[in-house]
mmCIF file of C-alpha atoms and ligand atoms in Angstrom:
data_model
loop_
_atom_site.group_PDB
_atom_site.id
_atom_site.type_symbol
_atom_site.label_atom_id
_atom_site.label_comp_id
_atom_site.label_asym_id
_atom_site.label_seq_id
_atom_site.Cartn_x
_atom_site.Cartn_y
_atom_site.Cartn_z
ATOM 1 C CA THR H 1 -15.512 -49.538 35.119
ATOM 2 C CA PRO H 2 -13.965 -46.152 35.751
ATOM 3 C CA ARG H 3 -13.970 -43.740 32.787
ATOM 4 C CA ILE H 4 -11.337 -41.627 31.139
ATOM 5 C CA LEU H 5 -11.819 -38.781 28.676
ATOM 6 C CA SER H 6 -9.310 -36.743 26.792
ATOM 7 C CA GLY H 7 -9.030 -34.765 23.577
ATOM 8 C CA MET H 8 -6.894 -32.753 21.263
ATOM 9 C CA GLN H 9 -7.691 -29.676 19.197
ATOM 10 C CA PRO H 10 -7.643 -30.055 15.430
ATOM 11 C CA THR H 11 -5.651 -26.838 15.096
ATOM 12 C CA HIS H 12 -2.866 -28.237 12.909
ATOM 13 C CA ASP H 13 -2.318 -30.766 10.170
ATOM 14 C CA SER H 14 -0.176 -32.845 12.482
ATOM 15 C CA LEU H 15 0.185 -33.587 16.136
ATOM 16 C CA HIS H 16 3.601 -32.809 17.597
ATOM 17 C CA LEU H 17 5.708 -35.179 19.638
ATOM 18 C CA GLY H 18 4.611 -33.434 22.853
ATOM 19 C CA ASN H 19 0.962 -34.319 22.136
ATOM 20 C CA TYR H 20 2.025 -37.900 21.366
ATOM 21 C CA LEU H 21 4.254 -38.472 24.401
ATOM 22 C CA GLY H 22 2.423 -36.230 26.818
ATOM 23 C CA ALA H 23 -1.054 -37.491 26.121
ATOM 24 C CA GLN H 24 -1.597 -40.120 23.492
ATOM 25 C CA VAL H 25 0.878 -42.794 24.791
ATOM 26 C CA ASN H 26 -1.093 -42.696 28.031
ATOM 27 C CA TRP H 27 -4.424 -42.948 26.279
ATOM 28 C CA VAL H 28 -3.250 -46.119 24.542
ATOM 29 C CA ARG H 29 -1.927 -47.554 27.806
ATOM 30 C CA MET H 30 -5.170 -46.793 29.690
ATOM 31 C CA GLN H 31 -7.801 -47.655 27.096
ATOM 32 C CA ARG H 32 -8.083 -51.316 28.135
ATOM 33 C CA ASP H 33 -8.380 -50.625 31.881
ATOM 34 C CA PHE H 34 -10.926 -47.810 31.593
ATOM 35 C CA ASP H 35 -14.083 -47.101 29.672
ATOM 36 C CA ALA H 36 -12.278 -44.601 27.391
ATOM 37 C CA PHE H 37 -13.620 -41.574 25.459
ATOM 38 C CA PHE H 38 -11.382 -39.725 23.050
ATOM 39 C CA CYS H 39 -12.731 -36.613 21.511
ATOM 40 C CA VAL H 40 -11.513 -34.410 18.654
ATOM 41 C CA VAL H 41 -12.400 -31.029 20.160
ATOM 42 C CA ASP H 42 -13.323 -29.077 17.056
ATOM 43 C CA GLN H 43 -15.368 -26.504 19.024
ATOM 44 C CA HIS H 44 -12.240 -25.636 20.970
ATOM 45 C CA ALA H 45 -10.357 -25.283 17.696
ATOM 46 C CA LEU H 46 -12.893 -22.799 16.417
ATOM 47 C CA THR H 47 -11.567 -20.247 19.022
ATOM 48 C CA VAL H 48 -8.534 -19.686 16.757
ATOM 49 C CA GLY H 49 -10.653 -18.953 13.653
ATOM 50 C CA PRO H 50 -9.667 -21.664 11.170
ATOM 51 C CA ALA H 51 -10.986 -21.620 7.576
ATOM 52 C CA PRO H 52 -13.889 -24.066 7.246
ATOM 53 C CA GLU H 53 -12.095 -26.448 4.850
ATOM 54 C CA GLU H 54 -9.088 -26.379 7.142
ATOM 55 C CA LEU H 55 -11.115 -27.309 10.193
ATOM 56 C CA ARG H 56 -12.842 -30.106 8.258
ATOM 57 C CA ARG H 57 -9.545 -31.535 7.050
ATOM 58 C CA ARG H 58 -7.843 -31.202 10.432
ATOM 59 C CA THR H 59 -10.681 -32.808 12.253
ATOM 60 C CA ARG H 60 -10.330 -35.963 10.148
ATOM 61 C CA VAL H 61 -6.538 -35.872 10.334
ATOM 62 C CA THR H 62 -6.681 -35.648 14.109
ATOM 63 C CA ALA H 63 -9.076 -38.549 14.366
ATOM 64 C CA ALA H 64 -6.855 -40.568 12.049
ATOM 65 C CA GLN H 65 -3.867 -39.810 14.286
ATOM 66 C CA TYR H 66 -5.752 -41.107 17.325
ATOM 67 C CA LEU H 67 -6.256 -44.420 15.552
ATOM 68 C CA ALA H 68 -2.751 -44.511 14.058
ATOM 69 C CA GLY H 69 -1.278 -44.002 17.527
ATOM 70 C CA GLY H 70 -3.047 -47.078 18.802
ATOM 71 C CA ILE H 71 -6.522 -46.080 19.898
ATOM 72 C CA ASP H 72 -8.787 -49.008 18.963
ATOM 73 C CA PRO H 73 -12.262 -47.754 18.003
ATOM 74 C CA ASP H 74 -13.724 -51.095 18.958
ATOM 75 C CA VAL H 75 -12.391 -50.686 22.497
ATOM 76 C CA SER H 76 -12.590 -46.854 22.988
ATOM 77 C CA THR H 77 -15.175 -44.300 21.962
ATOM 78 C CA VAL H 78 -13.665 -41.971 19.365
ATOM 79 C CA PHE H 79 -15.800 -38.996 18.465
ATOM 80 C CA VAL H 80 -16.039 -35.341 17.376
ATOM 81 C CA GLN H 81 -17.114 -32.800 19.996
ATOM 82 C CA SER H 82 -19.524 -30.874 17.788
ATOM 83 C CA HIS H 83 -21.428 -34.147 17.058
ATOM 84 C CA VAL H 84 -22.485 -34.252 20.693
ATOM 85 C CA PRO H 85 -24.485 -31.058 21.377
ATOM 86 C CA GLU H 86 -24.569 -31.810 25.099
ATOM 87 C CA HIS H 87 -21.056 -30.397 25.341
ATOM 88 C CA SER H 88 -22.150 -26.853 24.568
ATOM 89 C CA GLN H 89 -25.336 -27.273 26.532
ATOM 90 C CA LEU H 90 -23.533 -28.154 29.737
ATOM 91 C CA ALA H 91 -20.837 -25.524 29.075
ATOM 92 C CA TRP H 92 -23.518 -22.795 29.380
ATOM 93 C CA VAL H 93 -24.614 -24.112 32.752
ATOM 94 C CA LEU H 94 -20.993 -24.186 33.950
ATOM 95 C CA ASN H 95 -20.378 -20.649 32.609
ATOM 96 C CA CYS H 96 -23.116 -19.542 34.988
ATOM 97 C CA ILE H 97 -21.310 -20.881 38.072
ATOM 98 C CA THR H 98 -17.835 -19.675 37.094
ATOM 99 C CA GLY H 99 -16.581 -16.387 38.487
ATOM 100 C CA TYR H 100 -15.354 -13.834 35.975
ATOM 101 C CA GLY H 101 -12.132 -13.376 37.901
ATOM 102 C CA GLU H 102 -11.695 -17.083 38.195
ATOM 103 C CA ALA H 103 -11.856 -17.493 34.419
ATOM 104 C CA ALA H 104 -9.620 -14.453 33.846
ATOM 105 C CA ARG H 105 -6.898 -16.095 35.951
ATOM 106 C CA MET H 106 -6.393 -19.020 33.555
ATOM 107 C CA THR H 107 -2.790 -18.763 32.313
ATOM 108 C CA GLN H 108 -3.552 -20.311 28.917
ATOM 109 C CA PHE H 109 -6.117 -17.594 28.297
ATOM 110 C CA LYS H 110 -3.754 -14.861 29.451
ATOM 111 C CA ASP H 111 -0.992 -16.215 27.189
ATOM 112 C CA LYS H 112 -3.208 -16.510 24.133
ATOM 113 C CA ALA H 113 -4.972 -13.189 24.709
ATOM 114 C CA GLY H 114 -1.582 -11.595 25.268
ATOM 115 C CA GLN H 115 -0.314 -12.939 21.926
ATOM 116 C CA ARG H 116 -3.451 -11.910 20.061
ATOM 117 C CA GLY H 117 -4.277 -8.558 21.666
ATOM 118 C CA ALA H 118 -7.765 -7.387 22.664
ATOM 119 C CA GLU H 119 -8.954 -7.055 19.092
ATOM 120 C CA GLY H 120 -7.945 -10.610 18.160
ATOM 121 C CA THR H 121 -9.265 -12.271 21.324
ATOM 122 C CA ASN H 122 -12.764 -13.716 21.076
ATOM 123 C CA VAL H 123 -15.051 -14.699 23.915
ATOM 124 C CA GLY H 124 -14.720 -18.395 22.979
ATOM 125 C CA LEU H 125 -11.096 -18.264 24.026
ATOM 126 C CA PHE H 126 -12.238 -16.946 27.403
ATOM 127 C CA THR H 127 -14.941 -19.589 27.946
ATOM 128 C CA TYR H 128 -12.735 -22.408 26.668
ATOM 129 C CA PRO H 129 -11.984 -23.860 30.178
ATOM 130 C CA MET H 130 -15.704 -24.163 30.970
ATOM 131 C CA LEU H 131 -16.303 -26.021 27.670
ATOM 132 C CA MET H 132 -13.427 -28.270 28.599
ATOM 133 C CA ALA H 133 -14.972 -28.853 32.017
ATOM 134 C CA ALA H 134 -18.224 -29.841 30.308
ATOM 135 C CA ASP H 135 -16.332 -32.244 28.029
ATOM 136 C CA ILE H 136 -15.054 -34.050 31.118
ATOM 137 C CA LEU H 137 -18.001 -33.850 33.460
ATOM 138 C CA LEU H 138 -20.500 -35.131 30.866
ATOM 139 C CA TYR H 139 -19.038 -38.637 31.014
ATOM 140 C CA ASP H 140 -18.739 -39.129 34.778
ATOM 141 C CA THR H 141 -15.000 -39.157 34.064
ATOM 142 C CA THR H 142 -12.791 -40.376 36.838
ATOM 143 C CA ALA H 143 -9.371 -39.715 35.266
ATOM 144 C CA VAL H 144 -8.166 -37.287 32.577
ATOM 145 C CA PRO H 145 -4.882 -38.211 30.904
ATOM 146 C CA VAL H 146 -3.288 -34.899 29.759
ATOM 147 C CA GLY H 147 0.041 -33.020 29.748
ATOM 148 C CA GLU H 148 1.238 -30.645 32.440
ATOM 149 C CA ASP H 149 -0.119 -27.607 30.574
ATOM 150 C CA GLN H 150 -3.671 -28.721 31.292
ATOM 151 C CA ARG H 151 -3.299 -28.992 35.081
ATOM 152 C CA GLN H 152 -4.836 -25.599 35.819
ATOM 153 C CA HIS H 153 -7.868 -26.298 33.587
ATOM 154 C CA LEU H 154 -8.290 -29.644 35.340
ATOM 155 C CA GLU H 155 -8.245 -27.879 38.759
ATOM 156 C CA LEU H 156 -10.938 -25.521 37.531
ATOM 157 C CA THR H 157 -12.995 -28.487 36.314
ATOM 158 C CA ARG H 158 -12.770 -30.055 39.797
ATOM 159 C CA ASP H 159 -13.679 -26.752 41.469
ATOM 160 C CA LEU H 160 -16.716 -26.312 39.232
ATOM 161 C CA ALA H 161 -17.862 -29.901 39.846
ATOM 162 C CA GLN H 162 -17.544 -29.469 43.572
ATOM 163 C CA ARG H 163 -19.286 -26.105 43.579
ATOM 164 C CA PHE H 164 -22.154 -27.451 41.469
ATOM 165 C CA ASN H 165 -22.564 -30.454 43.744
ATOM 166 C CA ALA H 166 -22.565 -28.297 46.817
ATOM 167 C CA ARG H 167 -25.125 -25.871 45.396
ATOM 168 C CA TYR H 168 -27.438 -28.252 43.516
ATOM 169 C CA GLY H 169 -26.890 -31.653 45.119
ATOM 170 C CA ASP H 170 -24.592 -34.522 44.115
ATOM 171 C CA THR H 171 -24.513 -34.535 40.338
ATOM 172 C CA PHE H 172 -20.956 -34.786 38.956
ATOM 173 C CA VAL H 173 -18.113 -37.214 39.555
ATOM 174 C CA ILE H 174 -14.967 -35.308 40.581
ATOM 175 C CA PRO H 175 -12.243 -36.210 38.026
ATOM 176 C CA GLU H 176 -8.502 -36.628 38.743
ATOM 177 C CA ALA H 177 -5.787 -35.366 36.409
ATOM 178 C CA HIS H 178 -3.567 -38.142 35.155
ATOM 179 C CA ILE H 179 -0.292 -36.437 34.170
ATOM 180 C CA PRO H 180 2.681 -38.546 33.201
ATOM 181 C CA GLY H 181 6.156 -38.170 34.933
ATOM 182 C CA GLU H 182 9.001 -37.395 32.574
ATOM 183 C CA THR H 183 6.938 -36.745 29.383
ATOM 184 C CA ALA H 184 4.332 -34.334 30.885
ATOM 185 C CA LYS H 185 6.078 -31.370 29.270
ATOM 186 C CA ILE H 186 8.072 -31.940 26.094
ATOM 187 C CA MET H 187 9.987 -28.764 25.305
ATOM 188 C CA SER H 188 10.528 -26.825 22.142
ATOM 189 C CA LEU H 189 13.832 -27.759 20.421
ATOM 190 C CA GLN H 190 14.578 -24.094 19.787
ATOM 191 C CA GLU H 191 13.511 -22.695 23.152
ATOM 192 C CA PRO H 192 13.886 -25.571 25.613
ATOM 193 C CA THR H 193 12.334 -23.635 28.506
ATOM 194 C CA ALA H 194 8.984 -23.367 26.673
ATOM 195 C CA LYS H 195 6.730 -26.344 25.774
ATOM 196 C CA MET H 196 6.536 -27.753 22.293
ATOM 197 C CA SER H 197 3.352 -26.131 20.950
ATOM 198 C CA LYS H 198 1.306 -26.323 17.761
ATOM 199 C CA SER H 199 0.853 -22.520 17.842
ATOM 200 C CA ALA H 200 4.495 -21.648 18.573
ATOM 201 C CA ALA H 201 5.867 -18.843 16.433
ATOM 202 C CA ASN H 202 9.022 -20.842 15.705
ATOM 203 C CA GLN H 203 7.893 -24.147 14.161
ATOM 204 C CA ASN H 204 11.525 -25.335 14.051
ATOM 205 C CA GLY H 205 11.107 -26.210 17.700
ATOM 206 C CA ASN H 206 8.353 -28.775 16.968
ATOM 207 C CA LEU H 207 8.785 -32.359 15.904
ATOM 208 C CA MET H 208 5.669 -33.062 13.885
ATOM 209 C CA MET H 209 4.370 -36.665 13.764
ATOM 210 C CA LEU H 210 3.418 -36.383 10.081
ATOM 211 C CA ASP H 211 6.470 -34.694 8.711
ATOM 212 C CA GLU H 212 9.010 -36.589 6.669
ATOM 213 C CA PRO H 213 11.640 -38.089 9.035
ATOM 214 C CA LYS H 214 14.372 -36.070 7.353
ATOM 215 C CA VAL H 215 12.593 -32.811 8.307
ATOM 216 C CA ASN H 216 12.625 -33.830 11.959
ATOM 217 C CA THR H 217 16.231 -35.019 11.735
ATOM 218 C CA LYS H 218 17.221 -31.600 10.490
ATOM 219 C CA LYS H 219 15.296 -29.887 13.307
ATOM 220 C CA LEU H 220 16.989 -32.192 15.839
ATOM 221 C CA LYS H 221 20.445 -31.445 14.464
ATOM 222 C CA SER H 222 19.919 -27.733 15.048
ATOM 223 C CA ALA H 223 18.262 -28.241 18.461
ATOM 224 C CA VAL H 224 19.442 -25.651 21.014
ATOM 225 C CA THR H 225 21.687 -27.208 23.706
ATOM 226 C CA ASP H 226 24.475 -25.548 25.704
ATOM 227 C CA THR H 227 28.243 -25.069 25.578
ATOM 228 C CA ASP H 228 29.070 -27.304 28.478
ATOM 229 C CA ASN H 229 29.742 -30.235 26.143
ATOM 230 C CA SER H 230 28.869 -33.090 28.507
ATOM 231 C CA VAL H 231 25.633 -35.072 28.568
ATOM 232 C CA ARG H 232 24.057 -34.899 31.997
ATOM 233 C CA PHE H 233 20.425 -34.872 33.103
ATOM 234 C CA ASP H 234 19.913 -31.420 34.633
ATOM 235 C CA PRO H 235 16.628 -29.845 33.485
ATOM 236 C CA GLU H 236 17.445 -26.553 35.238
ATOM 237 C CA ALA H 237 20.947 -25.951 33.959
ATOM 238 C CA LYS H 238 20.719 -27.939 30.743
ATOM 239 C CA PRO H 239 17.095 -27.895 29.537
ATOM 240 C CA GLY H 240 17.873 -28.730 25.883
ATOM 241 C CA ILE H 241 19.880 -31.847 26.751
ATOM 242 C CA ALA H 242 17.329 -32.915 29.387
ATOM 243 C CA ASN H 243 14.563 -32.627 26.786
ATOM 244 C CA LEU H 244 16.527 -34.837 24.289
ATOM 245 C CA LEU H 245 17.224 -37.388 26.970
ATOM 246 C CA ARG H 246 13.531 -37.527 27.987
ATOM 247 C CA ILE H 247 12.451 -37.922 24.370
ATOM 248 C CA HIS H 248 14.994 -40.681 23.756
ATOM 249 C CA SER H 249 14.075 -42.454 26.949
ATOM 250 C CA ALA H 250 10.328 -42.285 26.301
ATOM 251 C CA LEU H 251 10.663 -43.644 22.756
ATOM 252 C CA SER H 252 13.364 -46.268 23.312
ATOM 253 C CA GLY H 253 12.242 -47.430 26.762
ATOM 254 C CA GLU H 254 15.819 -47.031 28.073
ATOM 255 C CA SER H 255 16.288 -45.298 31.401
ATOM 256 C CA ILE H 256 17.688 -41.764 31.473
ATOM 257 C CA ASP H 257 20.567 -43.003 33.689
ATOM 258 C CA ALA H 258 21.531 -45.605 31.133
ATOM 259 C CA LEU H 259 21.531 -42.986 28.359
ATOM 260 C CA VAL H 260 23.620 -40.560 30.426
ATOM 261 C CA GLU H 261 26.174 -43.357 30.835
ATOM 262 C CA ARG H 262 26.135 -44.154 27.106
ATOM 263 C CA TYR H 263 26.866 -40.549 26.086
ATOM 264 C CA ALA H 264 29.496 -39.949 28.786
ATOM 265 C CA GLY H 265 32.605 -38.015 27.778
ATOM 266 C CA GLU H 266 33.063 -34.920 25.621
ATOM 267 C CA ASN H 267 31.492 -34.043 22.269
ATOM 268 C CA LYS H 268 28.598 -36.488 22.379
ATOM 269 C CA TYR H 269 25.784 -33.994 21.626
ATOM 270 C CA GLY H 270 25.890 -34.888 17.899
ATOM 271 C CA ALA H 271 25.591 -38.594 18.645
ATOM 272 C CA LEU H 272 22.726 -38.024 21.008
ATOM 273 C CA LYS H 273 20.874 -35.950 18.441
ATOM 274 C CA THR H 274 21.401 -38.539 15.755
ATOM 275 C CA ASP H 275 20.128 -41.314 17.965
ATOM 276 C CA VAL H 276 17.067 -39.294 19.055
ATOM 277 C CA ALA H 277 16.307 -38.695 15.345
ATOM 278 C CA GLU H 278 16.473 -42.394 14.782
ATOM 279 C CA GLN H 279 14.093 -43.158 17.605
ATOM 280 C CA VAL H 280 11.663 -40.499 16.420
ATOM 281 C CA ALA H 281 11.730 -41.911 12.861
ATOM 282 C CA LEU H 282 11.074 -45.424 14.159
ATOM 283 C CA VAL H 283 7.775 -44.343 15.683
ATOM 284 C CA GLN H 284 6.865 -41.773 13.132
ATOM 285 C CA ALA H 285 7.242 -43.720 9.912
ATOM 286 C CA PRO H 286 4.642 -46.398 10.662
ATOM 287 C CA PHE H 287 2.396 -43.740 12.318
ATOM 288 C CA LYS H 288 2.425 -41.653 9.178
ATOM 289 C CA ALA H 289 1.826 -44.626 6.904
ATOM 290 C CA ARG H 290 -1.198 -45.672 8.975
ATOM 291 C CA VAL H 291 -2.608 -42.133 8.900
ATOM 292 C CA ASP H 292 -2.280 -42.039 5.077
ATOM 293 C CA GLU H 293 -4.096 -45.373 4.882
ATOM 294 C CA LEU H 294 -6.946 -44.118 7.049
ATOM 295 C CA LEU H 295 -7.312 -40.863 5.155
ATOM 296 C CA ALA H 296 -7.524 -42.765 1.895
ATOM 297 C CA ASP H 297 -10.935 -43.980 3.100
ATOM 298 C CA PRO H 298 -12.600 -40.962 4.718
ATOM 299 C CA ALA H 299 -16.026 -42.591 4.526
ATOM 300 C CA GLU H 300 -14.842 -45.394 6.811
ATOM 301 C CA LEU H 301 -13.302 -42.825 9.161
ATOM 302 C CA ASP H 302 -16.607 -40.881 9.255
ATOM 303 C CA ARG H 303 -18.445 -44.097 10.035
ATOM 304 C CA ILE H 304 -16.144 -44.746 13.021
ATOM 305 C CA LEU H 305 -16.753 -41.170 14.212
ATOM 306 C CA ALA H 306 -20.570 -41.467 13.763
ATOM 307 C CA ARG H 307 -20.537 -44.645 15.789
ATOM 308 C CA GLY H 308 -18.489 -42.936 18.477
ATOM 309 C CA ALA H 309 -20.790 -39.973 18.596
ATOM 310 C CA GLU H 310 -23.791 -42.207 19.103
ATOM 311 C CA ARG H 311 -22.102 -44.016 22.022
ATOM 312 C CA ALA H 312 -20.961 -40.714 23.475
ATOM 313 C CA ARG H 313 -24.429 -39.211 23.274
ATOM 314 C CA SER H 314 -25.930 -42.192 24.990
ATOM 315 C CA VAL H 315 -23.842 -41.317 28.064
ATOM 316 C CA ALA H 316 -23.782 -37.537 27.803
ATOM 317 C CA ALA H 317 -27.543 -37.208 27.444
ATOM 318 C CA GLY H 318 -28.175 -38.834 30.807
ATOM 319 C CA VAL H 319 -25.645 -36.716 32.677
ATOM 320 C CA LEU H 320 -26.883 -33.533 31.075
ATOM 321 C CA GLU H 321 -30.453 -34.464 32.090
ATOM 322 C CA ARG H 322 -29.260 -34.866 35.651
ATOM 323 C CA ALA H 323 -27.594 -31.435 35.572
ATOM 324 C CA TYR H 324 -30.544 -29.705 33.904
ATOM 325 C CA ASP H 325 -32.921 -31.128 36.444
ATOM 326 C CA ALA H 326 -30.644 -30.187 39.326
ATOM 327 C CA VAL H 327 -30.528 -26.497 38.325
ATOM 328 C CA GLY H 328 -34.266 -26.381 37.909
ATOM 329 C CA PHE H 329 -34.820 -26.457 34.162
ATOM 330 C CA LEU H 330 -38.270 -27.839 33.396
ATOM 331 C CA PRO H 331 -38.285 -31.248 31.638
ATOM 332 C CA SER H 332 -39.053 -30.831 27.953
ATOM 333 C CA VAL H 333 -41.344 -33.859 27.761
HETATM 334 N N1 AQP G 401 4.692 -29.946 24.928
HETATM 335 C C1 AQP G 401 3.872 -30.836 25.448
HETATM 336 N N2 AQP G 401 4.298 -31.837 26.203
HETATM 337 C C2 AQP G 401 3.479 -32.747 26.711
HETATM 338 N N3 AQP G 401 2.117 -32.732 26.479
HETATM 339 C C3 AQP G 401 1.650 -31.745 25.709
HETATM 340 N N4 AQP G 401 0.378 -31.459 25.302
HETATM 341 C C4 AQP G 401 0.432 -30.348 24.502
HETATM 342 N N5 AQP G 401 1.681 -29.879 24.422
HETATM 343 C C5 AQP G 401 2.466 -30.748 25.143
HETATM 344 C C6 AQP G 401 -0.793 -32.260 25.584
HETATM 345 O O1 AQP G 401 -1.388 -32.647 24.364
HETATM 346 C C7 AQP G 401 -2.824 -32.736 24.518
HETATM 347 C C8 AQP G 401 -3.530 -32.011 23.364
HETATM 348 O O2 AQP G 401 -3.400 -30.642 23.524
HETATM 349 P P1 AQP G 401 -4.283 -29.615 22.742
HETATM 350 O O3 AQP G 401 -4.614 -30.074 21.387
HETATM 351 O O4 AQP G 401 -5.427 -29.174 23.574
HETATM 352 O O5 AQP G 401 -3.274 -28.493 22.558
HETATM 353 P P2 AQP G 401 -2.589 -27.635 23.662
HETATM 354 O O6 AQP G 401 -2.538 -28.283 24.970
HETATM 355 O O7 AQP G 401 -3.238 -26.304 23.623
HETATM 356 O O8 AQP G 401 -1.154 -27.624 23.148
HETATM 357 P P3 AQP G 401 -0.580 -27.548 21.706
HETATM 358 O O9 AQP G 401 -0.702 -28.852 21.047
HETATM 359 O O10 AQP G 401 0.791 -27.061 21.775
HETATM 360 O O11 AQP G 401 -1.523 -26.507 20.989
HETATM 361 P P4 AQP G 401 -1.570 -24.937 21.101
HETATM 362 O O12 AQP G 401 -0.266 -24.461 20.673
HETATM 363 O O13 AQP G 401 -2.658 -24.604 20.144
HETATM 364 O O14 AQP G 401 -1.864 -24.546 22.514
HETATM 365 C C9 AQP G 401 -3.103 -32.198 25.884
HETATM 366 O O15 AQP G 401 -3.306 -33.269 26.763
HETATM 367 C C10 AQP G 401 -1.868 -31.447 26.297
HETATM 368 O O16 AQP G 401 -1.656 -31.418 27.684
#
């Protein structure tokens, strides 16, 4: 069976609706057709310098959200990146075939380094894409379900795999990005031309999966729209309304055309916002309840993650050995 791998960073106490609609919904859809690996990428999260107890808590919360969103640990392999040392081992090898200029062109790095300044930018942030490439290539992954923001990193992963194969002989499977249509980029409610982001300065633009529904309702009521007063789907001219329509459509299963028809006429922005809030609450309330249940028994959660790590290592070890041998490292036994 073909394999998928994806992950999220435990950089926040809750995922946002963009993570959920852009990535997780697809994970759940795909887990039965693929041999699926879902990783909590705690080593990536270390690049933003979390306090140790924060990272520990967020790693568990993130894993709990995978399960609450519908990932079945009996079907998929759910694990924590730092439990599988092969990730950093392969990352080193990939660092050595990545051009400095190539890495410096990554827009996510440029954005984050720009925000943090030279003093606040660590080398981990720079080598992030090569660690991500290792995450993917270690599992002979065929498809990677992610949001639009990860497209460039996926392209780099493919380039590195092809370069490695050309230089050292056929070693890695070349993965394909699997990016959804309308939900690939859920926008900030406050700045609808920028993506909803855990690290955004204005958190009022984020709908957090684990917030109380009334908090999200309030954020939706003050979502930025436009003064044109009619509901139409026009992402260029009306990014705020387009974002609300996409969110509604993804959660309710109704087509965007049907929604545009429903909110035809003047002064329907309020009604649209109220209805989106209702759809968000419908998904969010059971999600949050399930997360609370899972966190009440951290030992069980840790057992699931330990089982996942064991399965992950059983695959990753073989692929790493292939790569180590290909580059000319001596076998250790
Ligand atoms: N706004 C979004 N719309 C659709 N998909 C999104 N993803 C992130 N933001 C959106 C997808 O969620 C997955 C997990 O991402 P991550 O944890 O690696 O975080 P990120 O991509 O760096 O984005 P975040 O969550 O906003 O965090 P920060 O602010 O720290 O960068 C990925 O599949 C991503 O595509």
